[in-house]
Short mmCIF file of C-alpha atoms and ligand atoms in Angstrom, two decimals:
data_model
loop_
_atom_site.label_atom_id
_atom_site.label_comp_id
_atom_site.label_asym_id
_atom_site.label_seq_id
_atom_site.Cartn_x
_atom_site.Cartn_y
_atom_site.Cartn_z
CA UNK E 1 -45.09 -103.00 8.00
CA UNK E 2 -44.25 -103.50 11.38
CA UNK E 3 -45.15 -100.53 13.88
CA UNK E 4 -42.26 -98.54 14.66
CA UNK E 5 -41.27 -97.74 18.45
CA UNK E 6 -39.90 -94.54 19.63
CA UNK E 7 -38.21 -94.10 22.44
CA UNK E 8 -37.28 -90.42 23.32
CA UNK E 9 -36.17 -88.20 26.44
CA UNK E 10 -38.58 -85.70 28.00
CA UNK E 11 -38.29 -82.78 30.10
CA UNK E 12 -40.06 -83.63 33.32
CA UNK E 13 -38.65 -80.63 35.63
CA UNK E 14 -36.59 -77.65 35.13
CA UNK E 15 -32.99 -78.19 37.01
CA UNK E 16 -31.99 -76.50 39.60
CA UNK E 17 -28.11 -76.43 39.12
CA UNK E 18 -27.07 -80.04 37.75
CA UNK E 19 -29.69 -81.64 35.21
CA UNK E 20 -30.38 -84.82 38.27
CA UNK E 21 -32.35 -88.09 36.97
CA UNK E 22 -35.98 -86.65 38.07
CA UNK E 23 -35.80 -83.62 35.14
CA UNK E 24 -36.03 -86.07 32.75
CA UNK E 25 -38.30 -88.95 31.83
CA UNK E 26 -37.36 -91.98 29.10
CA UNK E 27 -40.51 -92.13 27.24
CA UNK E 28 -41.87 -94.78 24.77
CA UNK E 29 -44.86 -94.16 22.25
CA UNK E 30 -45.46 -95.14 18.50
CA UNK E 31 -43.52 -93.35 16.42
CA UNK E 32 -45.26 -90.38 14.37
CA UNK E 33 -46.96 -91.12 10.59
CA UNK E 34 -45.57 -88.00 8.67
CA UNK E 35 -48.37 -85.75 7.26
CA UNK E 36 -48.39 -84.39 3.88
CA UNK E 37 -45.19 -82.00 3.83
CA UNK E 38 -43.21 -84.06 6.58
CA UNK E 39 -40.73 -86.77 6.72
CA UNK E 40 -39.77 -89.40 9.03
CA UNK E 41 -36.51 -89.54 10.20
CA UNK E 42 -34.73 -92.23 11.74
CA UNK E 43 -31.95 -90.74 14.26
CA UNK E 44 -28.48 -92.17 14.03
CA UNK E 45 -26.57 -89.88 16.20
CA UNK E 46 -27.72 -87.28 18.91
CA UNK E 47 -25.64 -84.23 20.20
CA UNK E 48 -25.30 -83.68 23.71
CA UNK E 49 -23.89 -79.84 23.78
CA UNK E 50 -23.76 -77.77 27.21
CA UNK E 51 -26.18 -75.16 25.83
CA UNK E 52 -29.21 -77.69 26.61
CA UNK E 53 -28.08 -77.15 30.18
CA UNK E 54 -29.96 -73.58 29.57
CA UNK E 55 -32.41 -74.72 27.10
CA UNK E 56 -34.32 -76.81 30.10
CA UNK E 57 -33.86 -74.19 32.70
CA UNK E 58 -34.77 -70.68 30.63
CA UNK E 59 -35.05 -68.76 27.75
CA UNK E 60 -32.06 -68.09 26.19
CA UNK E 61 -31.11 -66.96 22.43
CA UNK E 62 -34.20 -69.76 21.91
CA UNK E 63 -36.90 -70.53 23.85
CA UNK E 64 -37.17 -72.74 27.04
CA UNK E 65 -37.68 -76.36 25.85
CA UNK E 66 -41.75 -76.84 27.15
CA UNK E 67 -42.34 -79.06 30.06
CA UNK E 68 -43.21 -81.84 28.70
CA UNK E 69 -41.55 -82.07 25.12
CA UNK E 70 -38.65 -83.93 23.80
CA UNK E 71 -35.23 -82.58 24.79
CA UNK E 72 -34.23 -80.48 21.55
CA UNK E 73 -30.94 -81.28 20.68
CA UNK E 74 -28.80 -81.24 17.13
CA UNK E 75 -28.68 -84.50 15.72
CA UNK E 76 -28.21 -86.56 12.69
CA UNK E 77 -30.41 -89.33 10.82
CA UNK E 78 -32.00 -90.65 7.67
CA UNK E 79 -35.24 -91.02 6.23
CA UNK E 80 -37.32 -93.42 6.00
CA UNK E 81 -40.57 -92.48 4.98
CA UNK E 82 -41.01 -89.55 3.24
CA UNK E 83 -44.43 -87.42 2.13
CA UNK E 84 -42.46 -83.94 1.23
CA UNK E 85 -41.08 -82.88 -2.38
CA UNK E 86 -37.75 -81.77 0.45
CA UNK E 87 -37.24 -84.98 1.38
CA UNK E 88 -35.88 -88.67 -0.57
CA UNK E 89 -36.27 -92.00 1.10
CA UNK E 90 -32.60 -93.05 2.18
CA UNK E 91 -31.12 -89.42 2.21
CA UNK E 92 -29.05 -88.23 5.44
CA UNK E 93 -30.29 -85.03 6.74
CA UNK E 94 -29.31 -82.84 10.03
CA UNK E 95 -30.78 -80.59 12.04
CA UNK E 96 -32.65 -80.18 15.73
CA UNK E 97 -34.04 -83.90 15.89
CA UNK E 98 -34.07 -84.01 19.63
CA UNK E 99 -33.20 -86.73 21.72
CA UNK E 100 -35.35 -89.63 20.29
CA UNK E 101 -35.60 -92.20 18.09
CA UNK E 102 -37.79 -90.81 15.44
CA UNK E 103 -38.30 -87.06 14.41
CA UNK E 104 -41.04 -85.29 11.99
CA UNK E 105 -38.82 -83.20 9.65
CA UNK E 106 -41.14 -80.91 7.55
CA UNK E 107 -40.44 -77.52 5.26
CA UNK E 108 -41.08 -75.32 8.41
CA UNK E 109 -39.69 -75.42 12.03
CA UNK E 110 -38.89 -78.72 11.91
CA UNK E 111 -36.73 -78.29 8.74
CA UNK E 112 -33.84 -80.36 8.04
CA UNK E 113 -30.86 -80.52 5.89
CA UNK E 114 -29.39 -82.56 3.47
CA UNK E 115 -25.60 -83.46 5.09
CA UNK E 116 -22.66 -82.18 2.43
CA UNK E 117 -21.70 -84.72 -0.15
CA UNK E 118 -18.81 -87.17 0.47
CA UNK E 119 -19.30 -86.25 4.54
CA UNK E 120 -20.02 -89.25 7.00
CA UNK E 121 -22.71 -88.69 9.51
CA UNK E 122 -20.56 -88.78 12.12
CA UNK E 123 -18.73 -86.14 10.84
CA UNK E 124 -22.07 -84.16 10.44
CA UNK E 125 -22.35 -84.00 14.19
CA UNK E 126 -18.60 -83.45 15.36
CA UNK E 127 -16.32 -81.93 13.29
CA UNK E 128 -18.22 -80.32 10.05
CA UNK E 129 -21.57 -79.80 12.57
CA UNK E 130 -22.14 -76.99 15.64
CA UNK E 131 -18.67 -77.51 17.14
CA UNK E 132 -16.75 -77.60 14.58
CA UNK E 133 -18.42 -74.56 12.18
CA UNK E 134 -18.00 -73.12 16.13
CA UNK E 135 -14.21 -73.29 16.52
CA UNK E 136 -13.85 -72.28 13.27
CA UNK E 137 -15.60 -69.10 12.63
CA UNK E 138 -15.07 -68.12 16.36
CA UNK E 139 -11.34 -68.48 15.98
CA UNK E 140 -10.87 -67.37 12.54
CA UNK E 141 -13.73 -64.33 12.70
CA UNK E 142 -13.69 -63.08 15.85
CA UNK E 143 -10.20 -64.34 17.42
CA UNK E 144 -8.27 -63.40 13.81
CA UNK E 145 -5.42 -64.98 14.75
CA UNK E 146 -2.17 -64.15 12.92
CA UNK E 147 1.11 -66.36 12.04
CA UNK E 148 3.67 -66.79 14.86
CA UNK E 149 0.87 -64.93 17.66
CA UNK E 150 0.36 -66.92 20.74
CA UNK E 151 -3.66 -68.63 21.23
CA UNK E 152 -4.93 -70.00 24.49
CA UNK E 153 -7.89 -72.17 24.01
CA UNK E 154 -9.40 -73.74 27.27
CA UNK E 155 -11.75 -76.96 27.14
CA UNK E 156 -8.77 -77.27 24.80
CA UNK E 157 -9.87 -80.77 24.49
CA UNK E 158 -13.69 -80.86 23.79
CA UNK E 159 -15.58 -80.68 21.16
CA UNK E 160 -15.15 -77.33 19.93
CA UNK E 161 -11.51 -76.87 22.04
CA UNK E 162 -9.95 -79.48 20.02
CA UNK E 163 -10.75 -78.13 16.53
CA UNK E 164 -9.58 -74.62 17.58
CA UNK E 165 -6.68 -75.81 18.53
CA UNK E 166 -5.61 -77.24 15.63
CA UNK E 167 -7.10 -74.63 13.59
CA UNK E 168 -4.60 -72.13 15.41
CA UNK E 169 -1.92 -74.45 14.52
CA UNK E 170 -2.54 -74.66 11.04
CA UNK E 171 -2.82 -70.41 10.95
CA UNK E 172 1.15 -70.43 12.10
CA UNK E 173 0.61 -69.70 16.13
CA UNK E 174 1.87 -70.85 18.88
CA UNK E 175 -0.66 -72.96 20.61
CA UNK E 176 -1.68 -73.72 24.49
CA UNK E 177 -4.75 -75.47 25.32
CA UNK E 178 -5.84 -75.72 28.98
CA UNK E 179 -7.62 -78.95 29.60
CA UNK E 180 -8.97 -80.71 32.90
CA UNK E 181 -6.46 -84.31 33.04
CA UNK E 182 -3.07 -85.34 32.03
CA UNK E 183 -4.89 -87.63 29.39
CA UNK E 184 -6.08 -85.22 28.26
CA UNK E 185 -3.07 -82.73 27.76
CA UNK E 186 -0.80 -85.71 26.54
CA UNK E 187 -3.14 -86.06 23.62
CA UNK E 188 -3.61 -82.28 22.77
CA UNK E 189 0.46 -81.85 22.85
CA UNK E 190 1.11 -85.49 21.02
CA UNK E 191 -1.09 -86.24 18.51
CA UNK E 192 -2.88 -82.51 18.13
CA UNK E 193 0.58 -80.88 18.01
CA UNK E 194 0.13 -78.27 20.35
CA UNK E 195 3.03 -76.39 21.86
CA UNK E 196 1.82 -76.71 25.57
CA UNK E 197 -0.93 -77.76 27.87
CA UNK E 198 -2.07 -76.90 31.42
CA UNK E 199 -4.17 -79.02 33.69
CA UNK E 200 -6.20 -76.55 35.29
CA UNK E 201 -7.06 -79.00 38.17
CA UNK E 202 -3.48 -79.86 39.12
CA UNK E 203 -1.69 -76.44 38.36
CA UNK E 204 -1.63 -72.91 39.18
CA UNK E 205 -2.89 -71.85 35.73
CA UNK E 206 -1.88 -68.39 36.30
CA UNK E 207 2.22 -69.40 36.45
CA UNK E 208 1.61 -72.49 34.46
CA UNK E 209 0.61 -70.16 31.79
CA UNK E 210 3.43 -67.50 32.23
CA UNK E 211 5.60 -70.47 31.36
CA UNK E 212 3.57 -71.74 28.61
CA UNK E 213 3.13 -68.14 26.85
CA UNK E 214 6.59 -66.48 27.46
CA UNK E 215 5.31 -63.86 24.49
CA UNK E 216 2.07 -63.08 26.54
CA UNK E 217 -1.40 -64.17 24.45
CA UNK E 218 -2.27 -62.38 21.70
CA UNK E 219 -5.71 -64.88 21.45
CA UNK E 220 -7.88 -66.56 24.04
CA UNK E 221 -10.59 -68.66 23.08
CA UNK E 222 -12.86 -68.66 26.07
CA UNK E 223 -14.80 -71.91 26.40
CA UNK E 224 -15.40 -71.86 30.12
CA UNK E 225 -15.71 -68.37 31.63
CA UNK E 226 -15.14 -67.89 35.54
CA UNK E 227 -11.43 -67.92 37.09
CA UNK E 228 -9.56 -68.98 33.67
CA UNK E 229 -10.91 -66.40 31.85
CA UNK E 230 -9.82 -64.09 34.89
CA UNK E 231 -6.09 -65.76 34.78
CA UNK E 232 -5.74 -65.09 30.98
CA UNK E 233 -7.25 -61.42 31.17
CA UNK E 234 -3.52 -60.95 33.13
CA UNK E 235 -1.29 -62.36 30.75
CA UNK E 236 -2.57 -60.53 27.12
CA UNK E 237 -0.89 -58.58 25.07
CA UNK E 238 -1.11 -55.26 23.95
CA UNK E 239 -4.37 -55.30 21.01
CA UNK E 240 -5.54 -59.29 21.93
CA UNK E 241 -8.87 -60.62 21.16
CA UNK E 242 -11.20 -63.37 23.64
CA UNK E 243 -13.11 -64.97 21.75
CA UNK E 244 -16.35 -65.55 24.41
CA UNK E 245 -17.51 -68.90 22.91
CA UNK E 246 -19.33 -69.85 26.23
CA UNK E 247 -18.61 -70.05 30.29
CA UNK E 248 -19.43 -74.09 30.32
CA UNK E 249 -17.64 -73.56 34.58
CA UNK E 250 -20.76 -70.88 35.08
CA UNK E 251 -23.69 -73.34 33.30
CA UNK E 252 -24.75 -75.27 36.95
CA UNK E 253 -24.84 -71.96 39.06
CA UNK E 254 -28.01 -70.96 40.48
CA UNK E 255 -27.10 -67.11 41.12
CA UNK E 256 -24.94 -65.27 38.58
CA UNK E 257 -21.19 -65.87 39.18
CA UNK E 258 -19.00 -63.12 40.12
CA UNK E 259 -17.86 -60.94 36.82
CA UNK E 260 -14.05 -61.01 35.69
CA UNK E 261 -12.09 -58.96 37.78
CA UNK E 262 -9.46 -58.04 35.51
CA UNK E 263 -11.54 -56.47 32.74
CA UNK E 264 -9.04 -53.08 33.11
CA UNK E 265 -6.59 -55.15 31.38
CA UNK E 266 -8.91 -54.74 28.48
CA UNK E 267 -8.47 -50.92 29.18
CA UNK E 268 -4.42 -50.83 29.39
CA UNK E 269 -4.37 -53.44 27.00
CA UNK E 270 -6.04 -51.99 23.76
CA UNK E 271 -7.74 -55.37 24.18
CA UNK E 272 -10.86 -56.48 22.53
CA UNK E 273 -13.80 -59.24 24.05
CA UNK E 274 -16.46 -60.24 21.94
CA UNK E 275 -19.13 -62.82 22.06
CA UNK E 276 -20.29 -64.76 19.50
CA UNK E 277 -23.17 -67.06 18.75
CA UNK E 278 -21.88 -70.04 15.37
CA UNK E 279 -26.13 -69.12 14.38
CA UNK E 280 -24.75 -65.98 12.85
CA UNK E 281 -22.72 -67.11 10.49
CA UNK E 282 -25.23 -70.04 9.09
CA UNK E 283 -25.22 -68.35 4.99
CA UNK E 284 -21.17 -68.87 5.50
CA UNK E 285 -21.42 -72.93 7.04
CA UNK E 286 -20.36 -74.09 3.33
CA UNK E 287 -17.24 -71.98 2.68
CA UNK E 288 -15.96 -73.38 6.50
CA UNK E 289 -16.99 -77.31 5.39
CA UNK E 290 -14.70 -76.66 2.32
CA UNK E 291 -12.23 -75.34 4.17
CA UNK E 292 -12.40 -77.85 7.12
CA UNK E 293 -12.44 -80.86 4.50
CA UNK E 294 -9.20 -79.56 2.96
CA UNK E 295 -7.62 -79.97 5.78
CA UNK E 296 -8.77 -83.13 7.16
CA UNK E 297 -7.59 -84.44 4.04
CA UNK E 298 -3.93 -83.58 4.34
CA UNK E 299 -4.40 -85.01 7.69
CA UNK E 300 -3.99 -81.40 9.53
CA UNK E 301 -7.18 -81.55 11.72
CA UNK E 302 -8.44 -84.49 12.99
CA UNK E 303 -11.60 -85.24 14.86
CA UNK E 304 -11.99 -87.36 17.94
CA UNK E 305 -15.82 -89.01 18.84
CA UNK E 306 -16.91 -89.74 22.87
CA UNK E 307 -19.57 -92.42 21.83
CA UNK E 308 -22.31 -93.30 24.19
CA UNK E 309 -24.71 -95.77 22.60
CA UNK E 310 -28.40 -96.13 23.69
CA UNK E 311 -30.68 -93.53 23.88
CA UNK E 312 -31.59 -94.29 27.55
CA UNK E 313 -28.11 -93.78 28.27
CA UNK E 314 -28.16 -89.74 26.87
CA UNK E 315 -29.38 -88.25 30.47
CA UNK E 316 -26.02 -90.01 32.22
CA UNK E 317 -23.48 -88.98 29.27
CA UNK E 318 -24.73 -85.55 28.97
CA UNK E 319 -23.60 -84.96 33.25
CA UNK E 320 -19.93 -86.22 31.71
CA UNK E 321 -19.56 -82.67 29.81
CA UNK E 322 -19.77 -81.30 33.21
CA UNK E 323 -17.55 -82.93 35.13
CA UNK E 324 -14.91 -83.60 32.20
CA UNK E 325 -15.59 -86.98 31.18
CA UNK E 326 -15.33 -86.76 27.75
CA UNK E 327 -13.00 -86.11 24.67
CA UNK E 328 -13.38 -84.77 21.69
CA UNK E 329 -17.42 -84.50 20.58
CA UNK E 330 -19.52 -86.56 23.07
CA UNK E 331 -22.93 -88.11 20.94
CA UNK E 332 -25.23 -90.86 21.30
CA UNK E 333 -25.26 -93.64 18.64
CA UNK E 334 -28.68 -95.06 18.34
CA UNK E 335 -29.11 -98.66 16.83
N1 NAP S 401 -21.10 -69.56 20.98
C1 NAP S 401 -21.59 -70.60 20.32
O1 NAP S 401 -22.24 -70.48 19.29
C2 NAP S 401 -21.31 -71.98 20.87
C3 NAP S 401 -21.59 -73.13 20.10
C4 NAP S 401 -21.23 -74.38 20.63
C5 NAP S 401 -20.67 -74.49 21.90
N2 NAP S 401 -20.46 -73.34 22.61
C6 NAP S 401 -19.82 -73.38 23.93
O2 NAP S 401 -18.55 -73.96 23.76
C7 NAP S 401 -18.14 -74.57 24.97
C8 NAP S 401 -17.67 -76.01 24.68
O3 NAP S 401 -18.80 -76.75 24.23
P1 NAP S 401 -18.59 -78.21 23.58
O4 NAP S 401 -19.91 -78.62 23.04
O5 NAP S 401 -17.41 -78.19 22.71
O6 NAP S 401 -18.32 -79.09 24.87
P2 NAP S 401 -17.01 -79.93 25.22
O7 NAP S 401 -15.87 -78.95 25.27
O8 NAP S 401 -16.90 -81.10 24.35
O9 NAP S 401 -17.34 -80.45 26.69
C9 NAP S 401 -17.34 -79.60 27.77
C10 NAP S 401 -15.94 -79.57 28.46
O10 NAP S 401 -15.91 -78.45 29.34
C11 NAP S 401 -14.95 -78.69 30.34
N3 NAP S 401 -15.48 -78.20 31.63
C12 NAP S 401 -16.59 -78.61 32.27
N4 NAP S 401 -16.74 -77.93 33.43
C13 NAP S 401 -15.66 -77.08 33.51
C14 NAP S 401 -15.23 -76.13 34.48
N5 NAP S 401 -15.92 -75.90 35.60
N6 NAP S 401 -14.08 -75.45 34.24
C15 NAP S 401 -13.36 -75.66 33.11
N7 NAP S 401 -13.72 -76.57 32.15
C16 NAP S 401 -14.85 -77.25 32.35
C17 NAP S 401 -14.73 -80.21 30.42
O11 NAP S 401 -13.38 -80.51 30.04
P3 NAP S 401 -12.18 -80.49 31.12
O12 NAP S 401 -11.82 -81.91 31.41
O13 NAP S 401 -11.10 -79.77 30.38
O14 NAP S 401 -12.67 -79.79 32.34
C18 NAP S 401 -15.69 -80.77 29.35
O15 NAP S 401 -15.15 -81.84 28.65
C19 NAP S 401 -19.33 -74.49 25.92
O16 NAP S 401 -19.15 -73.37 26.77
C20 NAP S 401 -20.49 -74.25 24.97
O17 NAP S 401 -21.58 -73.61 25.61
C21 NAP S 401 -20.78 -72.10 22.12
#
């Protein structure tokens, strides 16, 4: 058999701020012979998620990615070779198979899983992976939003954004996303069927959303932290929840940002702000996958791909979720 290649993406340098060109290295070696116990897996999709902003810079809820190794990152891809009773030639597994060509899945750390029956891989990564079992248990659990209650969600049209959104929709609410371009907004109010949007670049998102939310908010999922979150914290109703999924606006700061400044609202509000991490609710992923299915089925949430192919090209695409330049889940498609 020929000698496989594998290309992959290594950490050269922690960033400062912005992940630049020089923190990472495109690296090419043979790929690895699986041991007894491992498999190897043939990538056909990568993640790019904010969170590896922190992974290369410090410790976070998991340890810095080493100097030196392959970026971690979720992915999706199938085997090929296989030396592990967990593992069939030719099955489609997930899990953390870092930005490369080839990964080493084994019964360990490096285990993978078997993608739900009947799902695409595609679909593994976007919509039934992170982001989606994300908007979903950080809407429904945390956010418990209620028919006819008003929900906020800003980076209303990312990856996770755009499946809360519709989520809220299909719970009865009334539905405002807050999104970075008019593109952008014209597809979460057309073919997402939300009830409003507001560009927070090009409006005053404090009276944009006084207009938008003439009931107050009753919900906010927080994508983005920093002034939005500060905007909303004015505008909730008596007993709302924030849903703190992340502050994606906070990620390329170098000191810690300002806090909110209108946390008393939580005080004369009765409200209620809770973080969440989608690792906590791993034992429930299948009940949200059957859920999420259901509804993609009757055509009530739909998921939208940012493809990037190339693996060389996952240092470039990843800067995009920083500066808006993507819709829907952003992934690289490997050949
Ligand atoms: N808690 C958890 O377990 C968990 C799991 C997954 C993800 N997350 C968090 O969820 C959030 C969304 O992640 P994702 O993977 O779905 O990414 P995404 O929304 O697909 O992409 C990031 C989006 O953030 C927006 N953005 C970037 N900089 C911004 C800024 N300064 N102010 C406002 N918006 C900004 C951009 O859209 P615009 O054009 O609208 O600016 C960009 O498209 C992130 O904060 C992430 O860390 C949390």
């Amino acid at each position: 058999m020929a000698k496989r290649t594998n290309r992959k993406i290594v950490l050269v340098k922690r960033p400062q701020g912005e992940v630049t060109p020089d923190c990472l290295r495109l690296v090419e070696e043979p790929a690895p012979a699986p041991a007894e116990g491992e498999a190897l897996v043939k990538n056909l999709y990568l993640s790019l998620d904010p969170t590896q902003q922190g992974w290369m810079k410090y410790d976070t809820y998991m340890p810095a990615i080493p100097i030196g190794d392959v970026v971690r990152s979720g992915g999706v891809g199938e085997v090929v070779e296989s030396r592990s009773p967990l593992y069939t030639k030719g099955q489609v597994v997930s899990g953390l198979v870092g930005w490369q060509e080839y990964a080493i899945a084994d019964g360990g750390g490096r285990r993978m899983q078997a993608i739900p029956a009947g799902v695409a891989p595609v679909d593994a990564v976007s919509v039934y992976g992170i982001t989606g079992l994300t908007a979903y248990f950080g809407l429904l659990d945390v956010g418990k939003p209620k028919p006819g209650e008003t929900v906020v969600v800003s980076g209303a049209a990312g990856a996770t954004g755009s499946i809360v959104g519709q989520i809220a929709k299909i719970q009865g609410c009334r539905v405002v996303g807050i999104a970075g371009s008019e593109e952008k907004c014209r597809w979460l109010t057309g073919e997402l069927g939300l009830d409003a949007c507001v560009n927070y670049k090009t409006e005053d998102v404090g009276k944009a959303l006084r207009e938008a939310c003439p009931q107050g908010i009753d919900v906010y999922f927080d994508n983005v932290g920093g002034e939005i979150l500060d905007q909303v914290l004015l505008q909730i109703n008596r007993g709302a929840r924030i849903a703190l999924c992340g502050a994606i606006s906070t990620y390329t700061e170098e000191a810690p940002p300002p806090g909110p400044r209108n946390l008393m609202q939580l005080v004369i509000k009765h409200g209620h702000m809770e973080g969440f991490l989608v690792l906590d609710y791993v034992a429930r992923f299948p009940e949200a996958i059957a859920g999420m299915t259901k509804w993609a089925a009757d055509g009530r949430l739909r998921s939208r791909v940012d493809v990037v192919d190339g693996i060389e090209n996952a240092p470039a695409a990843f800067r995009r979720l920083f500066t808006g330049g993507n819709i829907g889940k952003l992934l690289v498609r490997l050949g």
